[in-house]
Amino acid sequence: MLAPNRVILVLGAIALLLFCSLDFGTIQPNRIVEGTPYGALDALEWGGFALVTLLLAVTLVAAVLALPGRYWAILVSVVLLLMALPWLFSGFLEDQLGERYPYGRGGFAAGFWSLLFLLALMLVEGLRQVGASAWLRLTAGVLVLLSWWRALEVEALAGLSLVMEFQTRPDQFQQALLDHLALTLGAVMVSLLLAVPLVLVMIRRVRWQRPVFALVSFLQTIPSLALFGLLIAPLSYLSANLPLLQQLGIRGIGWAPAMIALVAYSLLPMVRNLFVALTEVPADLLEAAEGMGMNRRQVFLRVQLPLALPVVIEGVRMTTIQATGLTAVAALVGAGGFGTFIFQGLGQAAMDLVLLGALPTVALALAADTLFTALARLSARLNGATAQPSLIYE
Amino acid sequence: MIELTNVSRRFGEVTAVDRISLTVETGETCVLVGSSGCGKSTTLRMINRLLPHSAGDIRVDGQDIREVDLQQLRLNMGYAIQGTGLFPHWTVARNIALVPQLQGWERARVEARVTELLDMLGLSPAEYADKYPAQLSGGQAQRVGVARALAADPNILLMDEPFGALDAITRENLQNEMLRIQRRLRKTTVFVTHDIDEALRLADRIAVMDQGRILQHDTPDAILRQPASAFVESLVGSQDRGLKLAALQSVAEVMQRHPQPRQAVPEKVSVGAQDSLRQALSVMLWQQLSELPVVDDQGLELGVLTRERLWRETA
Ligand SMILES: Nc1ncnc2c1ncn2[C@@H]1O[C@H](COP(=O)(O)OP(=O)(O)OP(=O)(O)O)[C@@H](O)[C@H]1O
Ligand SMILES: [Mg+2]
């Protein structure tokens, strides 16, 4: 018996409502002047407006009508909408900027963001409802990204302020990406390397457990700005007095204090997950392994570690996501990364520059999430957890 | 041969095993039986040094186990535990292959051995070798656990309630399997259970334990006929001791044999030669008969079992 899908119904209804009532885009004659907002109908004219409304209506009808195959209708509509958005916006930019404002620029407004966000949620729910395979998920994602990529490639969004901010500093952007990745991955790697011996000691010697947990939890509670700031003075002092450190590029500001702080924050999720992962392996399995004649190393490498791996990867996932966000803050101590744009943008009251820093940061976090979730699944499957997520139809 | 002499094990204040002495002859199955917490598992774990003993002497084939290389000692002792202890991330085949691999057997030999063991335990190798433990039923998993313990053909088997978590029928099947394997392989076995019927069935000799001590160490027959203390008597149950005794002997051992096997009369009530006296008694009671023809698997009548003979044997 097919019942109405309330999730999609509600999401679709809100999307339609916000699309019709909120501003869709803004137009600024130049970078400094405040933008003029345009509602969806003004921005897209009747054609574009009708297209969006129609596709949203299809999802609403499909969500209510209990017909077989309705989730495919929903998926197709949602993917089409997500693919159409950059082109619709491109039309808006062309109409409004054109000859009128040669130095003008357009920006996404609340209605556009809401639509984007709600459509993404509907896509996730639709994929879940059809029990989509990894391939189908990937296909849907790639289709949407390709459409956006194509729009950028043919400069259909050249008038978008975000794109203009990027185009005035492509080298800075690339450098920021590299710095961001290096800091985040470096911190994750170092904290993993530190966590392994710590946790091994904690497992062997019970009395180390409390102090180690207390320490890493304490580090986590220091506000990030304070920790970055606090490190500047001692590092400056050390660097001024030890030439070796200077040669290594360790100074009071820059990557050194950022890295130390990031590692400090990464230790808690890393240590906690590693500890739980390793101690949750059932004791009777370890005893069976030992009783069977494996030595300590064999028990650890062949039984304990492989069985713990999914939870370990989960820890790395959480740590990476957290570190990606914190690295943005590290720009304050001159460490580089996407935070640089965020803070510059805040300083110049240029919100699109802020976005140029914030959006890639979010994208990196999402990419890390996807990657490590897939890895954790894979390792759980290799562990003989054969249960596939069951295909649930209503 | 396994010899324990005045062996104790303490955990802080608790004395889990208290100066026990026990000899398990080569090829013999010794069953440790007793209520929960009496020290059975502790005794077993001391034999493969999962737990060091606090006092006394443990020798295996005359050698003090503390002087043997730890890995060598364990590789030579098959070990099966309750809840199987199968590694969930390995296939059935890889689980069974563990000890042979640790001993450095060649691949082909390991594979042949895995196939042989799966066959021996009634699991079709084609079907089960590549399954994961999570895909097995409880009984199948225990079979794999036993196969794994037997894999490298150890001299000694240590089994800690290997059939503990199974239903009565599966349990009985596995006990039969175990008896069949033991008749063939004659491993020196220490088997832990808290089920006295399982103990009576599988044991050459039973060691009854209570509060870390061995109260009686004797054959099942002697444990039933001459319990050494009130505790042992209550363990074997005073009411149905006769039935338990009857369950120990097969009909073939007691029947009056015909000079020549003859064709059995079809449809007539009979018992099998390998059935226990207990089963024969039950048939007599149910059918109100004073004698039963005894037939073998081929349908030949080998002899008769009379009520008088049965009475005399279980007296
Ligand atoms: N590692 C340990 N630390 C402390 N005490 C222990 C430990 N192992 C066993 N004991 C204690 O030793 C006693 C005997 O335990 P053992 O596991 O040998 O019992 P058992 O006869 O196998 O019982 P069961 O039938 O429940 O398995 C119990 O009182 C138990 O609490
Ligand atoms: Mg026990």
XYZ file of C-alpha atoms and ligand atoms in Angstrom:
741
model
C 0.000 0.000 0.000
C 1.562 3.278 -1.118
C 0.974 6.215 1.193
C 1.740 9.866 0.473
C 5.377 10.726 1.149
C 5.167 13.442 3.763
C 8.858 14.351 3.675
C 8.868 15.229 0.010
C 5.450 16.823 0.264
C 6.582 19.171 3.016
C 9.971 19.947 1.437
C 8.387 20.575 -1.966
C 5.669 22.801 -0.523
C 8.185 24.894 1.420
C 10.389 25.127 -1.662
C 7.502 26.361 -3.762
C 6.431 28.843 -1.121
C 9.909 30.285 -0.568
C 10.636 30.353 -4.288
C 7.542 32.438 -4.928
C 7.852 34.762 -1.933
C 11.583 35.382 -1.394
C 14.021 37.329 -3.549
C 15.680 35.164 -6.145
C 18.705 37.286 -7.049
C 20.269 40.714 -6.579
C 21.953 43.052 -9.016
C 24.725 45.488 -8.013
C 25.815 48.184 -10.463
C 29.354 47.779 -9.013
C 31.141 46.009 -6.135
C 30.492 48.632 -3.489
C 26.893 49.670 -4.062
C 24.145 47.795 -2.303
C 22.282 45.393 -4.610
C 18.714 45.632 -5.871
C 16.661 42.530 -5.065
C 14.532 40.756 -7.668
C 11.681 38.387 -6.916
C 11.450 35.097 -8.781
C 8.904 36.328 -11.317
C 10.864 39.523 -12.056
C 14.133 37.658 -12.246
C 13.090 34.717 -14.369
C 10.132 36.147 -16.263
C 7.205 33.939 -17.064
C 9.107 31.169 -18.848
C 11.634 30.372 -16.134
C 9.135 30.944 -13.379
C 6.673 28.535 -14.966
C 9.341 25.878 -15.477
C 10.395 25.873 -11.811
C 6.825 25.996 -10.541
C 5.798 23.193 -12.859
C 8.620 20.845 -11.874
C 7.992 21.540 -8.172
C 4.312 20.834 -8.752
C 5.216 17.496 -10.327
C 7.091 16.492 -7.186
C 4.153 17.562 -5.019
C 1.661 15.592 -7.059
C 3.922 12.558 -7.149
C 4.413 12.784 -3.398
C 0.643 12.726 -2.827
C -0.501 10.317 -5.525
C 0.315 6.770 -4.561
C 1.392 5.604 -7.998
C 4.149 3.104 -8.652
C 7.248 4.691 -10.119
C 6.406 8.042 -8.600
C 9.841 8.370 -6.979
C 11.373 8.229 -10.407
C 9.203 11.155 -11.431
C 10.341 13.007 -8.328
C 14.008 12.186 -8.913
C 13.862 13.270 -12.534
C 12.134 16.564 -11.666
C 14.547 17.350 -8.849
C 17.643 16.530 -10.902
C 16.303 18.547 -13.832
C 15.662 21.526 -11.549
C 19.131 21.332 -10.016
C 20.613 21.166 -13.518
C 18.484 24.060 -14.757
C 19.271 26.453 -11.898
C 22.611 27.828 -13.198
C 21.130 28.385 -16.672
C 18.047 30.098 -15.293
C 20.276 32.351 -13.244
C 22.445 32.991 -16.256
C 19.368 34.269 -18.123
C 18.605 36.583 -15.216
C 22.151 37.988 -15.257
C 22.043 38.555 -19.000
C 18.698 40.346 -18.867
C 19.561 42.610 -15.985
C 23.261 43.362 -16.507
C 23.649 43.423 -20.258
C 24.559 46.826 -21.551
C 23.001 48.560 -18.613
C 25.686 47.816 -16.042
C 28.951 46.843 -17.731
C 30.622 46.714 -14.271
C 27.590 45.280 -12.562
C 27.391 41.943 -10.875
C 24.634 39.616 -9.716
C 24.285 37.527 -6.615
C 22.168 34.655 -5.393
C 19.502 35.750 -2.924
C 17.604 33.901 -0.196
C 15.061 32.354 -2.571
C 17.786 30.819 -4.692
C 19.668 29.409 -1.706
C 16.460 27.992 -0.186
C 15.540 26.321 -3.438
C 19.026 24.831 -3.795
C 19.037 23.531 -0.238
C 15.522 22.069 -0.292
C 16.091 20.422 -3.663
C 19.232 18.783 -2.294
C 17.206 17.382 0.622
C 14.522 16.130 -1.756
C 17.173 14.447 -3.872
C 18.555 12.639 -0.830
C 15.086 11.488 0.235
C 14.162 10.407 -3.304
C 17.350 8.381 -3.661
C 16.690 6.760 -0.308
C 13.143 5.860 -1.276
C 14.100 4.082 -4.491
C 16.870 2.268 -2.597
C 19.401 3.788 -4.954
C 22.658 1.984 -5.558
C 25.950 3.820 -5.171
C 26.030 4.140 -8.945
C 22.672 5.839 -9.175
C 23.650 8.284 -6.440
C 26.872 9.017 -8.234
C 25.078 9.501 -11.566
C 22.601 11.967 -10.065
C 25.415 13.930 -8.437
C 27.564 13.945 -11.554
C 24.688 15.108 -13.771
C 24.040 18.107 -11.541
C 27.711 18.983 -11.173
C 28.292 18.648 -14.935
C 25.524 21.090 -15.683
C 26.993 23.626 -13.235
C 30.474 23.000 -14.539
C 29.332 23.551 -18.106
C 27.626 26.810 -17.110
C 30.879 28.041 -15.581
C 32.912 26.851 -18.541
C 30.906 28.771 -21.125
C 30.970 31.776 -18.780
C 27.214 31.715 -18.435
C 27.732 32.827 -14.834
C 30.495 35.322 -15.594
C 28.337 38.102 -14.176
C 27.952 36.361 -10.857
C 29.778 38.248 -8.168
C 31.124 35.035 -6.649
C 32.678 34.130 -9.994
C 34.085 37.608 -10.399
C 35.699 37.443 -6.973
C 37.279 34.161 -8.024
C 38.447 35.489 -11.365
C 40.327 38.384 -9.820
C 42.408 35.936 -7.745
C 42.664 32.473 -9.309
C 46.230 31.947 -8.049
C 45.275 32.923 -4.525
C 42.407 30.485 -4.728
C 44.652 27.636 -5.760
C 47.155 28.497 -3.050
C 44.353 28.634 -0.491
C 43.141 25.210 -1.595
C 46.612 23.714 -1.255
C 47.213 25.347 2.135
C 43.820 24.249 3.380
C 44.340 20.663 2.293
C 47.881 20.527 3.626
C 46.906 21.888 7.045
C 43.811 19.712 7.410
C 45.326 16.465 6.202
C 48.578 17.172 8.024
C 46.732 17.693 11.305
C 44.651 14.546 10.800
C 47.712 12.495 9.992
C 49.786 13.792 12.902
C 46.928 13.304 15.359
C 46.452 9.729 14.094
C 50.149 9.034 14.535
C 50.001 10.442 18.069
C 46.747 8.689 18.937
C 47.932 5.186 18.039
C 50.695 4.901 20.645
C 48.595 6.794 23.214
C 45.694 4.400 22.814
C 47.902 1.326 22.836
C 49.346 2.480 26.157
C 45.849 3.233 27.496
C 44.693 -0.276 26.647
C 47.660 -1.938 28.316
C 47.726 0.317 31.374
C 44.296 1.133 32.697
C 45.517 3.925 34.958
C 46.592 6.000 31.936
C 43.052 6.118 30.602
C 41.647 8.852 32.807
C 44.512 11.351 32.560
C 44.807 10.969 28.778
C 41.073 11.410 28.248
C 41.079 14.360 30.648
C 43.898 16.033 28.739
C 42.464 15.619 25.237
C 39.006 16.676 26.433
C 40.501 19.747 28.065
C 42.265 20.730 24.843
C 38.953 20.478 23.055
C 37.280 22.923 25.439
C 39.676 25.837 24.735
C 37.977 28.224 22.284
C 39.719 27.918 18.950
C 40.524 31.599 18.582
C 42.091 31.645 22.014
C 44.234 28.609 21.320
C 45.495 30.027 18.033
C 46.250 33.294 19.759
C 47.835 31.750 22.831
C 50.371 29.908 20.726
C 51.678 33.049 19.052
C 53.679 34.380 21.984
C 55.581 31.241 23.007
C 56.311 30.308 19.407
C 57.583 33.807 18.595
C 59.847 33.631 21.614
C 61.200 30.202 20.724
C 61.655 31.128 17.115
C 63.516 34.294 18.001
C 65.902 32.376 20.222
C 66.409 29.148 18.284
C 67.832 29.616 14.790
C 67.008 26.029 13.893
C 63.300 26.686 14.312
C 63.619 29.784 12.199
C 65.194 27.804 9.418
C 62.292 25.367 9.558
C 59.912 28.237 9.032
C 58.442 27.993 12.516
C 57.332 31.399 13.663
C 54.749 32.904 15.963
C 52.321 33.256 13.118
C 51.887 31.115 10.033
C 51.435 27.388 9.737
C 53.204 26.379 12.962
C 50.710 27.646 15.585
C 47.862 26.601 13.285
C 49.166 23.077 12.974
C 49.763 22.705 16.712
C 46.270 23.938 17.530
C 44.637 21.768 14.863
C 46.441 18.678 16.135
C 45.374 19.514 19.678
C 41.733 19.691 18.587
C 41.979 16.573 16.478
C 43.298 14.461 19.331
C 39.985 14.043 21.164
C 37.895 12.561 18.330
C 40.860 10.524 17.167
C 41.817 9.111 20.568
C 38.225 8.490 21.605
C 37.257 6.646 18.440
C 40.446 4.635 18.279
C 40.058 3.633 21.911
C 36.420 2.643 21.523
C 37.149 0.839 18.264
C 39.898 -1.284 19.724
C 38.267 -1.997 23.086
C 34.920 -2.905 21.558
C 36.369 -5.922 19.787
C 34.857 -8.772 21.849
C 37.266 -10.112 24.442
C 36.400 -13.732 23.690
C 37.573 -13.285 20.105
C 40.897 -11.961 21.270
C 41.164 -14.788 23.748
C 40.268 -17.357 21.096
C 42.940 -15.873 18.834
C 45.518 -16.069 21.590
C 44.452 -19.539 22.690
C 44.717 -20.698 19.084
C 48.416 -19.841 19.127
C 48.656 -16.323 17.655
C 51.265 -14.095 19.201
C 50.442 -10.592 20.377
C 51.328 -8.941 17.104
C 49.292 -11.407 15.098
C 46.286 -10.950 17.381
C 46.518 -7.178 16.939
C 47.154 -7.066 13.196
C 44.934 -9.929 12.074
C 42.007 -9.744 14.470
C 41.804 -6.620 16.595
C 42.754 -3.988 14.027
C 40.671 -5.300 11.093
C 37.621 -5.647 13.314
C 38.160 -2.147 14.694
C 38.797 -0.558 11.309
C 35.262 0.662 10.470
C 35.094 2.594 13.751
C 38.655 3.869 13.298
C 37.730 5.194 9.854
C 34.639 6.780 11.365
C 36.955 8.591 13.789
C 39.165 9.796 10.955
C 36.044 11.008 9.167
C 34.834 13.036 12.139
C 38.303 14.425 12.776
C 38.767 15.433 9.135
C 35.450 17.259 8.991
C 36.192 19.081 12.228
C 39.710 19.985 11.110
C 38.426 21.263 7.743
C 36.243 23.788 9.561
C 38.870 24.778 12.088
C 41.474 25.316 9.392
C 39.288 28.148 8.113
C 39.713 29.843 11.501
C 43.470 29.268 11.334
C 43.673 31.965 8.662
C 43.560 34.422 11.557
C 47.102 33.506 12.554
C 48.238 33.776 8.970
C 48.160 30.108 8.121
C 46.461 30.563 4.767
C 43.612 28.425 3.497
C 40.080 29.388 2.577
C 39.665 31.267 5.840
C 41.778 34.008 4.289
C 38.923 34.906 1.904
C 36.376 34.690 4.659
C 38.167 37.159 6.894
C 39.131 39.437 4.009
C 35.531 39.439 2.846
C 34.289 40.221 6.349
C 36.774 43.083 6.557
C 35.658 44.551 3.238
C 31.984 43.780 3.827
C 32.130 41.817 0.558
C 29.797 38.903 1.243
C 30.649 37.157 -2.008
C 34.302 37.003 -1.040
C 33.181 35.398 2.228
C 31.261 32.858 0.166
C 34.314 32.216 -1.968
C 35.993 31.019 1.224
C 33.022 29.361 2.882
C 31.621 27.344 -0.027
C 34.841 25.459 -0.843
C 35.317 24.775 2.880
C 31.872 23.188 3.025
C 32.583 21.309 -0.208
C 35.812 19.919 1.235
C 34.009 18.768 4.372
C 31.309 17.080 2.272
C 33.925 15.408 0.089
C 35.739 14.076 3.164
C 32.431 12.854 4.560
C 31.554 10.995 1.359
C 35.004 9.487 0.966
C 35.370 8.193 4.512
C 31.790 6.966 4.745
C 32.416 4.885 1.622
C 35.677 3.588 3.073
C 34.007 2.657 6.363
C 31.275 0.795 4.472
C 33.847 -1.026 2.405
C 35.845 -2.108 5.416
C 32.705 -3.208 7.256
C 31.796 -5.303 4.249
C 35.251 -6.841 4.143
C 34.673 -7.710 7.794
C 31.865 -10.014 6.751
C 29.040 -7.720 7.738
C 26.986 -8.922 4.811
C 23.806 -7.115 5.681
C 23.103 -4.704 2.840
C 20.890 -1.744 3.571
C 17.559 -3.303 2.759
C 15.510 -1.930 -0.081
C 12.604 -0.245 1.587
C 9.543 0.566 -0.442
C 6.519 1.836 1.344
C 48.776 -37.053 28.792
C 47.888 -34.061 30.917
C 48.803 -34.050 34.622
C 47.744 -31.399 37.090
C 49.317 -31.652 40.526
C 48.071 -29.479 43.388
C 47.230 -26.691 40.994
C 45.699 -23.478 42.364
C 44.661 -20.224 40.812
C 43.783 -17.120 42.752
C 42.278 -13.868 41.525
C 43.128 -11.437 44.294
C 41.215 -12.736 47.291
C 39.168 -15.266 45.327
C 40.558 -18.760 44.979
C 39.022 -19.910 41.708
C 40.850 -23.245 41.634
C 42.010 -24.806 44.859
C 44.806 -27.418 44.883
C 43.357 -29.740 42.310
C 45.096 -32.838 40.987
C 43.893 -34.465 37.817
C 45.371 -36.821 35.241
C 43.953 -37.137 31.743
C 45.400 -40.179 30.004
C 46.413 -40.051 26.359
C 43.380 -40.587 24.140
C 40.959 -40.141 27.003
C 38.080 -37.681 27.191
C 37.866 -36.022 30.581
C 34.783 -33.896 31.220
C 34.871 -31.180 33.874
C 31.396 -30.673 35.213
C 30.018 -28.452 37.953
C 27.849 -25.460 38.569
C 28.591 -21.949 37.339
C 31.666 -20.306 38.814
C 33.193 -23.503 40.203
C 36.433 -23.017 38.271
C 36.017 -25.188 35.168
C 37.022 -22.579 32.619
C 39.845 -21.389 34.823
C 41.208 -24.941 34.969
C 40.998 -25.261 31.195
C 42.656 -21.907 30.564
C 45.541 -22.807 32.810
C 46.296 -25.818 30.623
C 46.987 -23.656 27.553
C 48.452 -20.880 29.718
C 45.825 -18.295 28.860
C 45.985 -17.983 32.639
C 49.191 -18.677 34.528
C 48.633 -20.950 37.532
C 49.415 -19.538 40.955
C 50.716 -22.778 42.476
C 51.283 -26.410 41.619
C 52.471 -28.195 38.507
C 50.938 -28.747 35.095
C 52.607 -31.217 32.765
C 51.744 -32.150 29.223
C 53.325 -35.395 28.034
C 55.662 -35.192 30.981
C 56.865 -31.639 30.270
C 56.195 -28.713 32.566
C 54.103 -26.330 30.458
C 56.029 -23.337 31.752
C 59.125 -24.694 30.061
C 57.503 -25.185 26.656
C 57.446 -22.382 24.087
C 54.085 -20.686 24.503
C 53.128 -20.670 20.820
C 54.209 -24.272 20.360
C 52.197 -25.337 23.389
C 49.030 -23.696 22.053
C 49.451 -24.715 18.434
C 49.461 -28.281 19.688
C 46.166 -27.869 21.545
C 42.913 -27.470 19.652
C 40.751 -24.882 21.439
C 36.998 -24.467 21.039
C 34.843 -22.152 23.135
C 31.240 -21.342 23.786
C 29.878 -18.855 21.253
C 32.422 -20.278 18.800
C 34.959 -17.421 18.877
C 34.933 -17.567 15.072
C 36.490 -14.485 13.490
C 33.630 -12.632 11.802
C 35.856 -11.014 9.178
C 37.129 -14.336 7.883
C 35.354 -16.963 5.828
C 34.659 -20.397 7.255
C 37.592 -21.789 5.276
C 39.985 -19.156 6.555
C 38.844 -19.652 10.130
C 39.496 -23.379 9.922
C 42.811 -22.812 8.167
C 44.134 -20.594 10.948
C 46.292 -22.994 12.948
C 47.647 -24.896 9.917
C 48.639 -21.535 8.472
C 50.291 -20.449 11.704
C 52.232 -23.707 11.525
C 53.342 -22.850 7.999
C 51.596 -25.605 6.072
C 51.629 -25.370 2.295
C 48.580 -23.899 0.650
C 47.416 -27.021 -1.119
C 47.694 -29.055 2.058
C 45.727 -26.466 4.020
C 42.969 -26.424 1.418
C 42.740 -30.197 1.339
C 42.562 -30.245 5.130
C 39.772 -27.666 5.243
C 37.730 -29.684 2.765
C 38.326 -32.875 4.718
C 37.234 -31.280 7.995
C 34.101 -29.692 6.559
C 33.159 -33.095 5.184
C 33.900 -34.748 8.514
C 31.560 -32.332 10.293
C 28.795 -32.729 7.752
C 29.088 -29.304 6.114
C 29.326 -29.387 2.341
C 32.610 -27.625 1.456
C 31.233 -26.196 -1.777
C 28.414 -24.541 0.104
C 30.070 -23.447 3.325
C 33.765 -22.815 2.717
C 33.257 -19.250 1.511
C 30.505 -18.206 3.886
C 31.072 -15.785 6.721
C 30.248 -16.784 10.303
C 27.302 -14.363 10.371
C 25.691 -16.430 7.607
C 25.725 -19.662 9.646
C 23.177 -21.052 12.079
C 24.304 -21.588 15.674
C 24.805 -25.295 15.141
C 26.745 -24.822 11.917
C 28.965 -22.234 13.580
C 29.747 -24.629 16.430
C 30.647 -27.315 13.911
C 33.071 -24.897 12.299
C 34.433 -24.109 15.753
C 35.103 -27.801 16.337
C 36.613 -28.160 12.845
C 38.927 -25.258 13.579
C 40.053 -26.868 16.821
C 40.831 -30.112 14.980
C 42.472 -28.419 11.997
C 46.156 -29.002 12.590
C 45.551 -32.458 14.059
C 46.593 -31.460 17.592
C 47.314 -34.088 20.217
C 45.097 -32.341 22.720
C 41.639 -30.816 22.510
C 40.403 -28.221 24.997
C 36.713 -27.454 24.732
C 34.881 -24.950 26.929
C 31.118 -25.534 26.701
C 31.336 -25.740 22.923
C 27.687 -26.738 22.575
C 26.470 -24.503 25.393
C 24.189 -22.170 23.493
C 22.356 -24.693 21.320
C 18.885 -26.197 21.377
C 18.500 -29.753 22.640
C 18.288 -31.459 19.254
C 21.218 -29.662 17.637
C 23.161 -30.270 20.791
C 22.498 -33.988 20.670
C 23.494 -34.141 17.012
C 26.768 -32.439 17.788
C 27.391 -34.736 20.746
C 26.935 -37.723 18.440
C 29.303 -36.092 15.969
C 31.787 -35.601 18.769
C 31.534 -39.245 19.872
C 32.036 -40.438 16.313
C 35.073 -38.210 15.828
C 36.508 -39.254 19.179
C 36.136 -42.948 18.361
C 38.126 -42.297 15.215
C 40.754 -39.806 16.360
C 41.186 -40.577 20.069
C 42.403 -37.104 21.053
C 43.326 -36.389 24.628
C 40.394 -34.140 25.451
C 39.386 -31.873 28.302
C 35.762 -30.891 27.847
C 33.954 -28.401 30.081
C 30.200 -28.426 30.570
C 27.663 -27.768 33.262
C 25.251 -30.281 31.767
C 25.592 -33.614 33.565
C 23.881 -35.534 30.749
C 26.361 -34.199 28.242
C 29.151 -35.190 30.622
C 27.809 -38.733 31.092
C 27.487 -39.119 27.354
C 30.865 -37.893 26.206
C 33.208 -38.737 29.064
C 35.591 -41.588 29.590
C 36.034 -40.055 32.999
C 34.249 -37.187 34.706
C 35.728 -34.713 37.165
C 32.987 -33.173 39.293
C 34.029 -29.738 40.550
C 32.619 -27.504 43.244
C 34.078 -24.255 44.596
C 37.416 -24.768 42.935
C 37.905 -28.352 44.125
C 37.485 -31.724 42.454
C 34.984 -33.768 44.456
C 35.132 -36.957 42.422
C 37.057 -38.103 39.381
C 35.733 -41.343 37.964
C 33.998 -43.133 35.101
C 30.405 -42.152 34.351
C 29.261 -45.541 35.603
C 31.046 -45.133 38.934
C 29.864 -41.537 39.324
C 26.290 -42.765 38.958
C 26.620 -45.876 41.114
C 28.849 -44.555 43.862
C 28.596 -40.766 44.136
C 31.329 -39.679 46.554
C 29.288 -36.991 48.280
C 25.855 -35.524 48.642
C 26.799 -32.797 46.135
C 27.693 -35.323 43.438
C 24.549 -37.269 44.197
C 22.382 -34.205 43.816
C 24.205 -33.296 40.609
C 23.462 -36.662 38.985
C 19.935 -36.583 40.409
C 18.852 -39.344 42.753
C 15.457 -39.930 41.106
C 16.419 -40.713 37.541
C 19.813 -42.262 38.152
C 18.509 -45.582 36.829
C 17.598 -44.016 33.527
C 20.945 -42.260 33.293
C 22.732 -45.561 33.878
C 20.563 -47.172 31.217
C 21.489 -44.368 28.842
C 25.187 -45.209 29.174
C 24.961 -48.695 27.651
C 23.985 -49.758 24.174
C 21.515 -52.535 23.480
C 24.215 -54.461 21.570
C 26.259 -54.859 24.751
C 23.448 -56.506 26.695
C 21.234 -58.401 24.231
C 21.060 -62.142 23.889
C 22.743 -62.749 20.541
C 21.301 -65.202 18.034
C 23.790 -67.794 16.805
C 23.091 -66.576 13.270
C 21.597 -63.204 12.303
C 18.209 -63.789 10.717
C 15.843 -61.787 8.578
C 13.810 -59.465 10.822
C 10.020 -59.713 10.789
C 8.844 -56.508 9.136
C 6.426 -54.230 11.035
C 7.268 -55.866 14.347
C 8.318 -53.495 17.140
C 12.125 -53.623 17.578
C 15.130 -51.611 18.797
C 18.390 -50.810 17.018
C 21.625 -52.426 18.190
C 23.234 -48.993 18.733
C 20.267 -47.613 20.700
C 20.746 -47.148 24.411
C 19.155 -49.343 27.045
C 17.198 -46.279 28.049
C 15.548 -46.110 24.649
C 14.837 -49.867 24.776
C 13.252 -49.460 28.184
C 11.076 -46.682 26.932
C 9.858 -48.818 24.027
C 9.085 -51.722 26.392
C 7.120 -49.436 28.689
C 5.202 -47.817 25.889
C 4.407 -51.024 24.011
C 3.917 -53.130 27.188
C 6.422 -55.741 25.983
C 8.784 -57.946 28.008
C 11.172 -58.602 25.152
C 12.275 -56.837 22.003
C 14.021 -58.053 18.838
C 17.277 -56.197 18.164
C 17.951 -55.247 14.534
C 20.922 -53.671 12.788
C 21.055 -51.045 10.050
C 20.628 -53.653 7.294
C 17.386 -54.935 8.815
C 18.885 -58.179 10.160
C 17.740 -59.389 13.539
C 20.853 -59.878 15.670
C 19.280 -61.030 18.935
C 16.681 -60.232 21.562
C 16.650 -58.023 24.629
C 14.603 -59.344 27.536
C 13.337 -57.355 30.459
C 15.185 -59.603 32.910
C 18.529 -58.924 31.246
C 17.856 -55.230 31.182
C 16.919 -55.267 34.871
C 20.085 -57.119 35.771
C 22.341 -54.774 33.819
C 21.050 -51.545 35.265
C 20.866 -52.781 38.820
N 39.787 -12.864 35.139
C 39.199 -13.042 36.323
N 39.330 -12.127 37.282
C 38.753 -12.297 38.501
N 38.031 -13.364 38.853
C 37.857 -14.333 37.940
C 38.429 -14.221 36.622
N 38.086 -15.333 35.923
C 37.342 -16.082 36.749
N 37.205 -15.500 37.969
C 36.470 -16.041 39.101
O 36.888 -17.367 39.262
C 35.799 -18.208 39.572
C 35.740 -19.365 38.609
O 35.478 -18.886 37.306
P 35.358 -19.850 36.047
O 35.227 -18.979 34.851
O 36.466 -20.808 36.041
O 33.989 -20.581 36.309
P 33.254 -21.690 35.448
O 33.226 -22.928 36.242
O 33.850 -21.773 34.094
O 31.788 -21.123 35.361
P 30.766 -21.072 34.149
O 30.084 -22.401 34.100
O 29.811 -19.989 34.547
O 31.546 -20.740 32.914
C 34.557 -17.338 39.555
O 34.250 -17.008 40.877
C 34.994 -16.110 38.811
O 34.342 -14.992 39.301
Mg 33.203 -21.172 32.095
